[in-house]
Coordinates of C-alpha atoms and ligand atoms in Angstrom, one line a residue:
M1 CA 10.0 29.2 -80.4
D2 CA 10.7 31.3 -83.7
K3 CA 12.3 34.7 -83.3
G4 CA 14.0 36.8 -86.2
P5 CA 15.1 37.8 -88.7
L6 CA 17.8 39.0 -86.6
R7 CA 20.8 41.1 -87.5
V8 CA 24.0 40.1 -87.6
L9 CA 27.1 42.5 -87.1
T10 CA 30.7 42.6 -87.4
V11 CA 32.1 44.8 -84.8
P12 CA 35.8 46.3 -85.0
T13 CA 37.7 45.5 -81.8
T14 CA 41.4 46.0 -80.4
P15 CA 43.3 43.2 -79.0
Y16 CA 44.3 42.8 -75.3
S17 CA 47.7 41.2 -74.6
D18 CA 46.6 39.3 -71.2
Q19 CA 44.3 36.6 -72.7
R20 CA 46.4 33.7 -72.5
P21 CA 44.4 30.9 -70.6
G22 CA 46.1 29.9 -67.3
S23 CA 46.0 26.2 -65.6
N24 CA 42.4 26.1 -66.5
G25 CA 41.0 29.0 -68.8
L26 CA 40.9 32.7 -68.5
R27 CA 40.2 33.9 -65.0
R28 CA 40.1 37.5 -64.3
K29 CA 38.4 39.8 -61.8
V30 CA 34.6 40.6 -62.7
H31 CA 35.5 44.2 -62.9
V32 CA 38.1 43.5 -65.8
F33 CA 35.4 41.8 -67.8
Q34 CA 33.1 44.7 -67.0
S35 CA 35.3 47.6 -67.6
R36 CA 37.3 46.8 -70.6
R37 CA 35.7 47.3 -73.6
N38 CA 35.0 43.8 -75.6
Y39 CA 37.2 42.1 -73.2
L40 CA 34.6 39.2 -73.0
H41 CA 33.6 39.3 -76.7
N42 CA 37.3 39.2 -77.9
F43 CA 38.0 36.2 -75.8
I44 CA 34.7 34.3 -76.9
Q45 CA 35.7 35.0 -80.7
C46 CA 39.0 33.7 -80.3
I47 CA 37.6 30.6 -79.2
F48 CA 35.3 30.4 -82.1
S49 CA 38.0 31.3 -84.4
S50 CA 40.4 28.7 -82.9
I51 CA 38.2 25.7 -84.1
D52 CA 39.0 24.2 -87.3
L53 CA 36.3 25.2 -90.0
R54 CA 35.6 21.6 -91.0
D55 CA 35.1 20.6 -87.2
R56 CA 32.6 23.4 -86.9
Q57 CA 30.3 22.4 -89.6
G58 CA 27.1 21.1 -88.1
S59 CA 28.5 20.5 -84.8
A60 CA 27.3 21.0 -81.4
L61 CA 28.7 23.2 -78.6
V62 CA 27.9 23.1 -75.0
V63 CA 27.6 26.2 -72.8
G64 CA 27.0 26.4 -69.0
G65 CA 28.5 27.4 -65.9
D66 CA 28.4 27.6 -62.1
G67 CA 26.1 30.5 -62.1
R68 CA 28.5 33.1 -60.7
F69 CA 28.1 36.8 -60.8
F70 CA 28.4 37.9 -64.5
S71 CA 27.3 34.5 -65.9
Q72 CA 23.9 35.5 -67.3
M73 CA 25.3 38.5 -69.1
A74 CA 28.0 36.2 -70.6
I75 CA 25.8 33.6 -71.7
E76 CA 23.7 36.0 -73.4
V77 CA 26.8 37.3 -75.3
I78 CA 28.0 33.8 -76.0
V79 CA 24.7 32.7 -77.6
Q80 CA 24.6 36.0 -79.7
M81 CA 28.1 35.4 -80.9
A82 CA 27.5 31.6 -81.7
A83 CA 24.5 32.6 -83.7
A84 CA 26.5 35.3 -85.6
N85 CA 29.4 33.0 -86.1
G86 CA 27.1 30.0 -86.9
V87 CA 25.8 29.0 -90.3
S88 CA 24.1 25.7 -89.9
D89 CA 23.6 24.9 -93.7
S90 CA 27.1 24.3 -95.2
T91 CA 25.8 24.1 -98.7
T92 CA 24.9 27.6 -98.7
A93 CA 27.5 28.9 -96.4
S94 CA 30.6 30.5 -97.5
L95 CA 32.9 29.8 -94.7
L96 CA 35.0 32.6 -93.5
T97 CA 36.9 33.1 -90.6
L98 CA 37.5 36.1 -88.5
H99 CA 41.1 36.2 -87.6
P100 CA 43.8 37.1 -89.6
G101 CA 46.3 34.3 -90.6
A102 CA 43.5 31.8 -91.0
S103 CA 42.4 30.8 -94.4
R104 CA 40.1 33.3 -96.4
S105 CA 39.8 35.9 -93.9
T106 CA 36.9 38.5 -94.0
R107 CA 37.0 42.2 -93.9
T108 CA 33.2 42.6 -94.3
G109 CA 33.2 45.7 -92.3
R110 CA 30.6 46.8 -89.6
H111 CA 27.0 45.7 -90.2
S112 CA 27.9 43.0 -92.7
P113 CA 26.6 39.4 -92.5
V114 CA 29.2 37.3 -91.1
T115 CA 29.3 33.8 -92.5
S116 CA 32.0 32.5 -90.3
P117 CA 32.7 29.8 -87.7
Q118 CA 30.0 27.6 -88.0
V119 CA 28.2 26.1 -84.8
G120 CA 25.4 23.9 -85.8
R121 CA 23.6 24.1 -82.5
L122 CA 24.2 25.2 -79.1
I123 CA 23.5 23.1 -76.1
V124 CA 22.8 25.2 -73.0
G125 CA 22.4 24.2 -69.4
H126 CA 18.9 24.9 -68.0
R127 CA 19.0 28.6 -66.6
G128 CA 22.7 28.5 -67.8
F129 CA 23.9 26.3 -65.0
M130 CA 25.9 23.2 -65.7
S131 CA 28.8 21.8 -63.3
T132 CA 32.1 21.3 -64.8
P133 CA 31.8 17.4 -64.7
A134 CA 28.2 17.6 -66.1
C135 CA 29.5 19.6 -69.2
S136 CA 32.0 17.3 -69.7
C137 CA 29.4 14.4 -69.6
V138 CA 27.2 16.5 -71.9
I139 CA 30.0 17.1 -74.5
R140 CA 30.5 13.7 -74.8
K141 CA 27.0 12.6 -74.8
F142 CA 26.2 14.9 -77.6
K143 CA 29.3 14.3 -79.6
A144 CA 29.8 18.2 -79.4
I145 CA 33.0 19.9 -80.7
G146 CA 33.5 21.3 -77.2
G147 CA 32.1 23.5 -74.6
I148 CA 32.5 26.7 -73.2
I149 CA 32.3 26.6 -69.2
L150 CA 31.7 29.7 -67.2
S151 CA 33.4 29.3 -63.9
A152 CA 36.4 30.3 -61.9
G153 CA 36.3 27.0 -60.3
H154 CA 37.0 27.5 -56.4
S155 CA 37.4 31.3 -56.5
P156 CA 35.1 33.8 -54.8
A157 CA 32.4 35.4 -56.8
G158 CA 30.5 38.5 -56.7
P159 CA 31.0 41.9 -58.3
D160 CA 34.2 41.9 -56.4
G161 CA 35.1 38.3 -57.1
D162 CA 36.4 36.4 -60.0
F163 CA 35.0 35.3 -63.2
G164 CA 36.3 32.9 -65.7
I165 CA 36.0 31.0 -69.2
K166 CA 37.2 27.7 -69.8
F167 CA 37.2 26.0 -73.2
N168 CA 36.8 22.2 -73.3
T169 CA 37.3 20.3 -76.5
A170 CA 35.5 17.4 -78.1
N171 CA 36.9 14.8 -75.6
G172 CA 35.0 16.7 -72.9
G173 CA 38.2 17.8 -71.2
P174 CA 40.2 21.1 -70.8
A175 CA 41.7 22.3 -74.0
N176 CA 45.5 21.3 -74.2
E177 CA 48.5 23.7 -74.5
A178 CA 48.3 23.7 -78.2
V179 CA 44.7 24.9 -78.4
A180 CA 45.3 27.2 -75.3
D181 CA 48.3 28.6 -77.2
K182 CA 46.2 29.1 -80.5
I183 CA 43.4 31.0 -78.6
Y184 CA 46.3 33.2 -77.2
Q185 CA 47.7 34.0 -80.4
I186 CA 44.5 34.9 -82.1
S187 CA 43.7 37.3 -79.3
R188 CA 46.8 39.1 -79.9
S189 CA 45.8 40.3 -83.3
I190 CA 42.1 40.3 -83.1
E191 CA 40.4 43.0 -85.1
E192 CA 36.8 42.2 -85.3
F193 CA 34.0 40.0 -83.5
A194 CA 30.6 38.9 -85.0
I195 CA 27.4 39.1 -82.8
C196 CA 23.9 39.0 -83.2
P197 CA 22.8 41.5 -80.6
G198 CA 19.1 41.3 -80.7
L199 CA 18.8 37.5 -79.9
R200 CA 17.1 36.9 -76.7
L201 CA 17.2 33.4 -75.4
D202 CA 14.8 31.9 -72.8
L203 CA 17.1 29.8 -70.5
T204 CA 14.2 28.6 -68.3
T205 CA 12.5 26.5 -70.9
L206 CA 13.8 23.1 -71.5
G207 CA 13.8 22.0 -75.2
K208 CA 14.7 23.7 -78.6
Q209 CA 14.6 27.3 -79.5
T210 CA 15.2 28.5 -83.1
F211 CA 16.4 31.9 -84.5
D212 CA 16.0 33.4 -88.0
L213 CA 19.0 35.3 -88.9
E214 CA 19.0 38.0 -91.6
N215 CA 21.6 36.3 -93.4
K216 CA 18.7 33.8 -94.4
F217 CA 20.9 30.7 -93.6
K218 CA 19.3 27.8 -91.9
P219 CA 17.8 28.8 -88.5
F220 CA 20.2 29.0 -85.6
T221 CA 19.0 26.3 -83.0
V222 CA 19.6 26.3 -79.1
E223 CA 18.7 23.4 -77.0
I224 CA 18.3 24.0 -73.2
V225 CA 19.0 20.7 -71.5
D226 CA 18.7 19.1 -68.0
A227 CA 22.5 18.5 -67.2
V228 CA 21.5 17.3 -63.9
E229 CA 19.6 14.3 -65.4
S230 CA 22.3 13.5 -68.1
Y231 CA 24.9 13.4 -65.4
A232 CA 22.6 11.3 -62.8
N233 CA 22.3 9.0 -65.8
L234 CA 26.0 8.6 -66.2
M235 CA 26.4 8.1 -62.4
R236 CA 23.7 5.1 -62.6
N237 CA 25.8 3.4 -65.1
I238 CA 29.0 3.7 -62.9
F239 CA 28.0 3.0 -59.5
D240 CA 25.8 0.4 -57.9
F241 CA 22.8 2.5 -56.9
A242 CA 20.9 -0.4 -55.0
A243 CA 24.0 -0.8 -52.9
L244 CA 24.5 2.7 -52.1
K245 CA 20.7 3.1 -51.3
E246 CA 21.0 0.5 -48.8
L247 CA 24.2 2.2 -47.4
L248 CA 22.6 5.5 -47.2
S249 CA 18.8 4.8 -46.3
G250 CA 18.5 1.1 -45.4
E251 CA 18.5 -0.5 -41.9
N252 CA 22.1 -0.1 -41.1
R253 CA 22.5 3.0 -42.8
I254 CA 25.3 5.6 -42.2
T255 CA 24.7 9.2 -42.0
V256 CA 26.3 11.9 -44.2
K257 CA 26.7 15.4 -44.6
L258 CA 27.4 17.0 -47.9
D259 CA 28.2 20.7 -48.5
A260 CA 27.5 22.0 -51.8
M261 CA 29.1 25.5 -50.6
H262 CA 26.2 27.4 -52.6
G263 CA 27.8 26.1 -55.9
V264 CA 26.4 24.6 -59.0
V265 CA 26.5 21.2 -57.7
G266 CA 23.7 21.5 -55.2
P267 CA 21.0 20.5 -57.1
Y268 CA 23.1 17.3 -58.4
V269 CA 23.5 16.2 -54.7
K270 CA 19.8 16.8 -54.1
R271 CA 18.8 14.5 -57.0
I272 CA 21.3 11.9 -56.8
L273 CA 21.9 11.5 -53.0
C274 CA 18.5 12.6 -51.3
E275 CA 16.0 12.0 -54.0
E276 CA 17.5 8.9 -55.4
L277 CA 19.4 7.4 -52.9
G278 CA 17.4 8.2 -49.9
C279 CA 19.7 10.8 -47.8
P280 CA 17.5 12.9 -45.7
A281 CA 17.2 16.2 -46.8
N282 CA 19.0 17.7 -44.1
S283 CA 22.1 15.8 -45.0
A284 CA 22.8 18.2 -48.0
V285 CA 23.4 21.6 -47.2
N286 CA 24.1 25.0 -49.0
C287 CA 22.4 23.4 -52.0
V288 CA 20.9 26.3 -53.6
P289 CA 23.3 27.9 -55.9
S290 CA 24.0 31.6 -55.5
D291 CA 25.9 33.9 -57.6
D292 CA 28.2 34.9 -54.9
F293 CA 28.5 31.6 -53.2
G294 CA 26.9 33.0 -50.0
G295 CA 30.0 35.5 -49.9
Q296 CA 32.3 32.5 -49.2
R297 CA 35.1 30.9 -51.3
P298 CA 33.6 27.9 -52.5
D299 CA 36.7 25.8 -52.1
P300 CA 36.5 22.5 -50.3
N301 CA 39.4 22.6 -48.1
L302 CA 39.7 22.6 -44.3
M303 CA 39.8 26.5 -44.1
D304 CA 36.9 27.3 -46.6
A305 CA 34.8 24.5 -45.6
A306 CA 35.2 24.9 -42.0
D307 CA 31.3 24.8 -41.3
L308 CA 31.3 21.3 -42.7
L309 CA 34.3 20.5 -40.5
D310 CA 32.7 21.7 -37.2
N311 CA 29.6 20.1 -38.2
M312 CA 31.4 16.8 -38.5
R313 CA 33.3 17.1 -35.4
D314 CA 30.7 16.2 -32.9
G315 CA 30.8 12.6 -34.4
E316 CA 27.0 12.4 -35.5
H317 CA 28.0 11.9 -39.0
D318 CA 29.9 9.1 -40.6
F319 CA 31.0 10.7 -43.9
G320 CA 31.3 14.1 -44.9
A321 CA 32.1 15.7 -48.3
A322 CA 32.4 19.3 -49.8
F323 CA 32.5 20.5 -53.3
D324 CA 33.6 23.6 -55.1
G325 CA 31.7 26.3 -57.0
D326 CA 31.6 24.3 -60.4
G327 CA 31.7 20.8 -58.6
D328 CA 34.8 19.5 -60.0
R329 CA 36.6 19.6 -56.7
N330 CA 36.0 17.4 -53.6
M331 CA 37.2 16.9 -49.9
I332 CA 36.4 13.9 -48.1
L333 CA 35.9 13.6 -44.2
G334 CA 35.4 11.0 -41.8
K335 CA 33.8 10.7 -38.6
H336 CA 34.8 13.5 -36.2
G337 CA 36.1 15.4 -39.1
L338 CA 39.0 13.1 -40.2
F339 CA 40.6 14.6 -43.0
V340 CA 41.4 12.5 -46.0
T341 CA 44.1 14.3 -47.9
P342 CA 43.3 14.3 -51.7
S343 CA 46.5 12.4 -52.4
D344 CA 45.5 9.8 -50.0
S345 CA 41.8 9.9 -51.4
V346 CA 42.9 8.8 -54.9
A347 CA 45.3 6.0 -53.4
V348 CA 42.6 4.4 -51.5
I349 CA 40.1 4.4 -54.3
A350 CA 42.8 3.0 -56.5
D351 CA 43.2 0.3 -53.9
N352 CA 39.6 -0.3 -53.6
I353 CA 38.9 0.3 -57.3
F354 CA 36.6 -2.8 -57.8
C355 CA 34.2 -1.6 -55.4
I356 CA 33.0 0.5 -58.3
P357 CA 31.1 -1.6 -60.9
Y358 CA 32.4 0.7 -63.9
F359 CA 35.9 -0.5 -63.2
Q360 CA 34.8 -4.2 -62.8
H361 CA 33.5 -4.0 -66.6
S362 CA 36.1 -1.7 -68.0
G363 CA 39.2 -2.9 -66.3
V364 CA 42.0 -0.8 -64.9
R365 CA 44.5 0.6 -67.6
G366 CA 46.5 2.8 -65.6
F367 CA 46.7 5.6 -62.7
A368 CA 48.0 9.0 -62.7
R369 CA 48.7 11.9 -60.6
S370 CA 49.9 15.3 -60.9
M371 CA 53.8 16.0 -60.0
P372 CA 53.2 17.8 -56.6
T373 CA 50.4 15.1 -55.6
S374 CA 52.0 12.6 -53.0
A375 CA 53.3 9.5 -54.1
A376 CA 50.6 7.3 -52.2
L377 CA 49.3 6.5 -55.5
D378 CA 52.4 5.2 -56.9
R379 CA 52.7 2.6 -54.0
V380 CA 49.1 1.2 -55.1
A381 CA 50.3 1.1 -58.7
K382 CA 53.5 -0.8 -58.0
A383 CA 51.8 -3.3 -55.9
T384 CA 49.0 -3.8 -58.4
Q385 CA 51.5 -3.6 -61.4
I386 CA 49.4 -1.1 -62.8
E387 CA 51.1 1.8 -64.9
L388 CA 51.5 5.2 -63.0
Y389 CA 51.9 8.4 -64.7
E390 CA 53.2 11.6 -63.3
T391 CA 51.8 14.7 -65.2
P392 CA 52.2 18.4 -64.7
T393 CA 49.4 20.3 -62.7
G394 CA 46.4 20.8 -64.5
W395 CA 43.6 18.2 -65.5
K396 CA 44.3 18.7 -69.2
F397 CA 47.2 16.4 -69.0
F398 CA 45.1 13.3 -67.9
G399 CA 42.8 13.5 -71.2
N400 CA 45.4 12.4 -73.8
L401 CA 46.2 9.5 -71.7
M402 CA 42.6 8.6 -71.2
D403 CA 41.7 9.2 -74.8
A404 CA 44.5 6.7 -75.7
G405 CA 42.9 3.8 -73.2
R406 CA 46.1 4.3 -70.9
L407 CA 44.4 5.7 -68.0
S408 CA 41.4 4.8 -65.7
L409 CA 41.9 6.9 -62.4
C410 CA 43.8 9.9 -61.5
G411 CA 43.9 12.6 -58.9
E412 CA 45.7 15.9 -57.7
E413 CA 46.4 17.3 -54.5
S414 CA 44.3 20.1 -55.4
F415 CA 41.3 18.3 -54.4
G416 CA 40.6 16.8 -57.8
T417 CA 39.7 13.2 -58.4
S418 CA 38.1 11.3 -61.2
G419 CA 38.0 8.4 -63.5
D420 CA 37.8 8.2 -67.3
H421 CA 34.1 8.4 -67.5
I422 CA 34.6 12.0 -68.5
R423 CA 37.4 14.2 -69.0
E424 CA 37.1 16.5 -65.8
K425 CA 37.7 16.1 -62.3
D426 CA 34.4 15.1 -60.7
G427 CA 33.6 16.0 -57.1
L428 CA 30.4 14.1 -56.8
W429 CA 31.9 11.1 -58.3
A430 CA 34.7 10.9 -55.9
A431 CA 32.1 11.0 -52.9
L432 CA 30.0 8.3 -54.7
A433 CA 33.3 6.3 -55.1
W434 CA 34.1 6.6 -51.4
L435 CA 30.5 5.5 -50.3
S436 CA 30.8 2.7 -53.0
I437 CA 34.0 1.7 -50.8
L438 CA 32.3 2.0 -47.6
A439 CA 29.1 0.1 -48.8
T440 CA 31.4 -2.7 -49.9
R441 CA 33.7 -2.9 -46.9
R442 CA 31.4 -1.9 -44.2
Q443 CA 34.3 0.0 -42.3
S444 CA 34.5 3.5 -41.3
V445 CA 36.6 6.1 -43.4
E446 CA 39.1 5.8 -40.5
D447 CA 39.3 2.4 -40.5
I448 CA 40.0 2.2 -44.3
L449 CA 42.5 5.0 -44.2
K450 CA 44.5 3.4 -41.4
Y451 CA 44.4 -0.1 -43.1
H452 CA 45.7 1.7 -46.3
W453 CA 48.6 3.3 -44.2
L454 CA 49.3 0.1 -42.5
K455 CA 49.5 -1.7 -45.8
Y456 CA 51.6 0.8 -47.7
G457 CA 53.1 3.0 -45.2
R458 CA 52.0 6.8 -45.4
N459 CA 53.2 9.7 -47.6
Y460 CA 52.8 12.7 -45.2
F461 CA 51.9 15.7 -47.3
T462 CA 51.1 19.5 -46.9
R463 CA 51.0 22.4 -48.8
Y464 CA 51.9 26.0 -48.0
D465 CA 50.4 28.7 -50.1
Y466 CA 51.6 32.3 -50.2
E467 CA 49.0 34.3 -51.8
N468 CA 49.1 37.7 -53.6
I469 CA 52.8 37.9 -53.4
D470 CA 54.6 40.8 -55.5
I471 CA 55.2 39.0 -59.0
D472 CA 58.6 40.1 -59.3
A473 CA 59.6 38.7 -56.0
A474 CA 58.0 35.4 -56.7
C475 CA 59.7 35.3 -60.0
E476 CA 63.1 36.3 -58.7
M477 CA 62.9 33.6 -56.0
M478 CA 62.0 30.9 -58.5
E479 CA 64.9 32.0 -60.7
D480 CA 67.4 31.9 -58.0
L481 CA 66.2 28.7 -56.7
E482 CA 66.4 27.2 -60.3
I483 CA 70.3 28.3 -60.5
M484 CA 70.9 26.9 -57.1
I485 CA 69.5 23.5 -57.9
A486 CA 70.9 23.3 -61.3
D487 CA 74.5 23.6 -59.8
K488 CA 76.1 20.1 -59.8
S489 CA 77.1 20.5 -56.3
F490 CA 73.6 20.6 -55.2
V491 CA 73.0 17.0 -55.6
K492 CA 74.4 15.1 -52.6
R493 CA 74.1 18.5 -50.4
R494 CA 72.9 17.6 -46.9
F495 CA 70.6 19.6 -44.8
A496 CA 70.3 19.1 -41.1
V497 CA 67.2 20.1 -38.9
E498 CA 67.7 19.0 -35.3
D499 CA 68.4 15.2 -35.8
K500 CA 67.0 14.8 -39.1
I501 CA 69.4 14.9 -42.0
Y502 CA 68.2 15.0 -45.5
R503 CA 70.5 14.3 -48.4
V504 CA 69.6 15.8 -51.9
E505 CA 69.3 12.9 -54.4
K506 CA 67.8 14.7 -57.4
A507 CA 66.7 18.4 -58.2
D508 CA 65.1 19.7 -61.3
N509 CA 62.7 21.9 -63.0
F510 CA 59.8 19.2 -63.9
E511 CA 59.3 18.8 -67.4
Y512 CA 56.9 16.4 -69.0
T513 CA 56.9 14.4 -72.3
D514 CA 53.5 13.3 -73.1
P515 CA 53.6 9.6 -73.7
V516 CA 50.8 9.7 -76.3
D517 CA 51.9 12.6 -78.6
S518 CA 55.7 13.4 -77.3
S519 CA 54.6 16.9 -76.7
I520 CA 57.0 18.5 -74.1
T521 CA 55.5 20.8 -71.3
R522 CA 58.5 22.5 -69.3
N523 CA 58.7 24.7 -66.3
Q524 CA 56.3 22.9 -64.1
G525 CA 57.8 23.3 -60.8
L526 CA 61.2 23.1 -59.0
R527 CA 61.8 19.8 -57.3
I528 CA 64.1 18.7 -54.7
V529 CA 64.0 15.0 -53.9
F530 CA 65.8 13.6 -51.0
S531 CA 67.4 10.1 -50.5
D532 CA 64.7 9.2 -48.2
G533 CA 62.0 9.9 -50.9
S534 CA 61.1 13.3 -49.1
R535 CA 60.2 15.9 -51.5
I536 CA 60.0 19.8 -51.4
I537 CA 58.4 21.3 -54.4
Y538 CA 58.0 25.1 -55.4
R539 CA 55.5 26.2 -57.9
L540 CA 53.8 29.4 -59.0
S541 CA 50.0 29.1 -59.1
G542 CA 48.6 29.2 -62.8
S543 CA 44.9 30.0 -61.5
E544 CA 45.8 33.3 -59.7
S545 CA 43.6 36.3 -60.8
S546 CA 44.4 38.8 -58.3
G547 CA 47.3 40.3 -60.3
G548 CA 49.9 39.3 -57.6
A549 CA 51.6 35.6 -57.7
T550 CA 50.7 32.6 -55.4
V551 CA 53.7 30.6 -54.5
R552 CA 53.0 27.1 -53.5
I553 CA 55.4 25.0 -51.5
Y554 CA 54.6 21.4 -51.4
L555 CA 56.1 19.0 -48.8
E556 CA 56.0 15.3 -48.4
S557 CA 57.8 12.6 -46.5
Y558 CA 57.2 8.9 -46.5
E559 CA 57.1 6.9 -43.3
K560 CA 56.9 3.0 -43.7
E561 CA 56.2 2.3 -40.2
Y562 CA 55.5 5.4 -38.1
V563 CA 52.0 6.3 -39.7
F564 CA 50.1 7.8 -37.1
Q565 CA 51.9 10.8 -36.5
E566 CA 50.7 14.5 -36.7
T567 CA 51.5 15.6 -40.5
Q568 CA 52.7 19.1 -39.5
V569 CA 55.1 17.6 -36.8
V570 CA 56.5 15.4 -39.4
L571 CA 57.0 17.8 -42.1
A572 CA 58.2 20.7 -39.9
P573 CA 62.1 19.9 -40.6
L574 CA 61.2 19.9 -44.5
A575 CA 59.4 23.3 -44.2
T576 CA 62.3 24.9 -42.3
I577 CA 64.6 23.8 -45.2
A578 CA 62.2 24.9 -47.8
L579 CA 62.0 28.5 -46.4
K580 CA 65.8 28.7 -45.6
I581 CA 66.8 27.8 -49.1
S582 CA 64.2 29.9 -50.8
Q583 CA 64.5 33.0 -48.3
L584 CA 60.7 33.3 -49.1
H585 CA 60.0 35.3 -45.9
H586 CA 63.0 37.4 -46.2
R587 CA 62.3 38.3 -49.8
T588 CA 58.5 38.9 -49.4
G589 CA 58.2 40.2 -45.7
R590 CA 55.7 37.5 -44.9
T591 CA 55.8 35.6 -41.8
G592 CA 54.0 32.4 -42.7
P593 CA 51.6 30.9 -45.4
S594 CA 48.1 32.4 -46.1
V595 CA 46.8 28.8 -46.1
I596 CA 48.2 25.5 -45.2
T597 CA 46.3 22.5 -46.5
Ligands
G6P1 C1 42.7 24.0 -61.7 C2 42.9 22.9 -62.5 C3 43.5 21.8 -61.7 C4 44.9 22.3 -61.1 C5 44.6 23.6 -60.3 C6 46.0 24.2 -60.2 O1 41.8 24.1 -60.7 O2 41.6 22.5 -63.0 O3 43.8 20.6 -62.6 O4 45.3 21.5 -60.1 O5 44.1 24.5 -61.1 O6 45.7 25.5 -59.7 P1 46.9 26.1 -59.3 O7 46.5 27.5 -58.7 O8 48.1 25.4 -58.4 O9 48.0 26.4 -60.7

């Protein structure tokens, strides 16, 4: 479709001081994007300006998201800005940049043609939709320089909900700290952005659309792609679809319940599980994406996915899974709603990794987990003599290891699990991984989990979240705790709760040295490790958008023999210690956590 020639404008703007990307991009309340002048435009310009000029030349950039409220408006702006920032013929383009400090900055003034960051082609998901794992897949497939994902993951959506912008780089994974910092630095001094306001894209028609711009450079091209098909194709190459089809629709089939929580992954579940692998249509629920996720928080945990849990309780279904708004998180349930903690889930997949054909071919190079994730995976790594990496929270830390060929499978307690087929966590992949184990072992989820605990012992794990805490109180608590645990006398200190006695063996503020590039990431959570391997970890959430702080307390205890106890009972003494030494309730006036996972 030909449009144009379209005007390209340079618009003056003023910087915001709060555009530092968090654990995973920039997350804010929708009204922040709506009410603050150019808040969206500024951040998008900073992303474009952060990309090295040479890398931009003739490259593709991917755009998509989970379809949440404000997405359509944001996609329109991003496309208009990509066009204005894009000159696809490098022979005629004089490449300029928009932010001060970079080479050859421009002061072309309002209404001047901008010949700046070059985006050769935009690849946009059909109707603007693309799950986060599919976006990673598409970036890699098209060898794009990166992708802009419009999502706030598992956070609520709608006019009063959250909106978010994530930037993934050429490996398909979240931008690393250095890139995030570069974006932030630019955001502090941005003075103008470029936009092509008359450009209108038809998001509903697959294929290429080209637009002529008034600057007479090569037309700007947008390609609307079927990300569901690209992703499905990747899955076909990873799993044994014939075996999965037999499991899900053969003579001795199992029954499953999959909850897409009104998120973007619904069509992927329908296409792969129902249309291709033969699950009955009613095994997949909430599969039509809605811009407010049906008014629910699209977070696959026991509280927010309580409907699935209820559904599973009657024992009709053998396997259940739920996914979050952008499809990167997962929760796995067995019959009667048996909950598989994400920490156990990645350990079980590791122990059964060769049930997945992809790993039979690629081999297994390493395992990794984020620091607060339980050490269940470490036990599998030790037994199989496979390297184990402990990284800070945030998927971006796995990418370097994968790119260096040192990591094959990883997981986080925050309901993220994935392999090195992409550089994001992948909810549907995790469900297919579990189904592959069920297809191979022909055992129930419960039997597989119990067998695992009997073989390795059990790492009991729970997380207490205190949401929307006063930031000053939360920071003060963390500072006081850090001072307390840094004192030499803290190590060897004993804590007694009823008949349990814990002796501190190690206490620190976790810091990580990346084994690939030696970069150091500090301040990643306060750890208290006891002599029996039990741990208490305190961490402030990095994905909070409310303006308050979320304090997370992670509790873990290892039992070699007593593996069938109640998690909360086993961990109650540790919880008592954690609350006592932090004085969290006293400091905040709270009487208990907002959520216990
Ligand atoms: C995002 C990231 C995850 C990370 C999580 C931590 O979802 O994608 O990799 O584990 O944030 O969130 P938190 O709120 O604990 O910082």
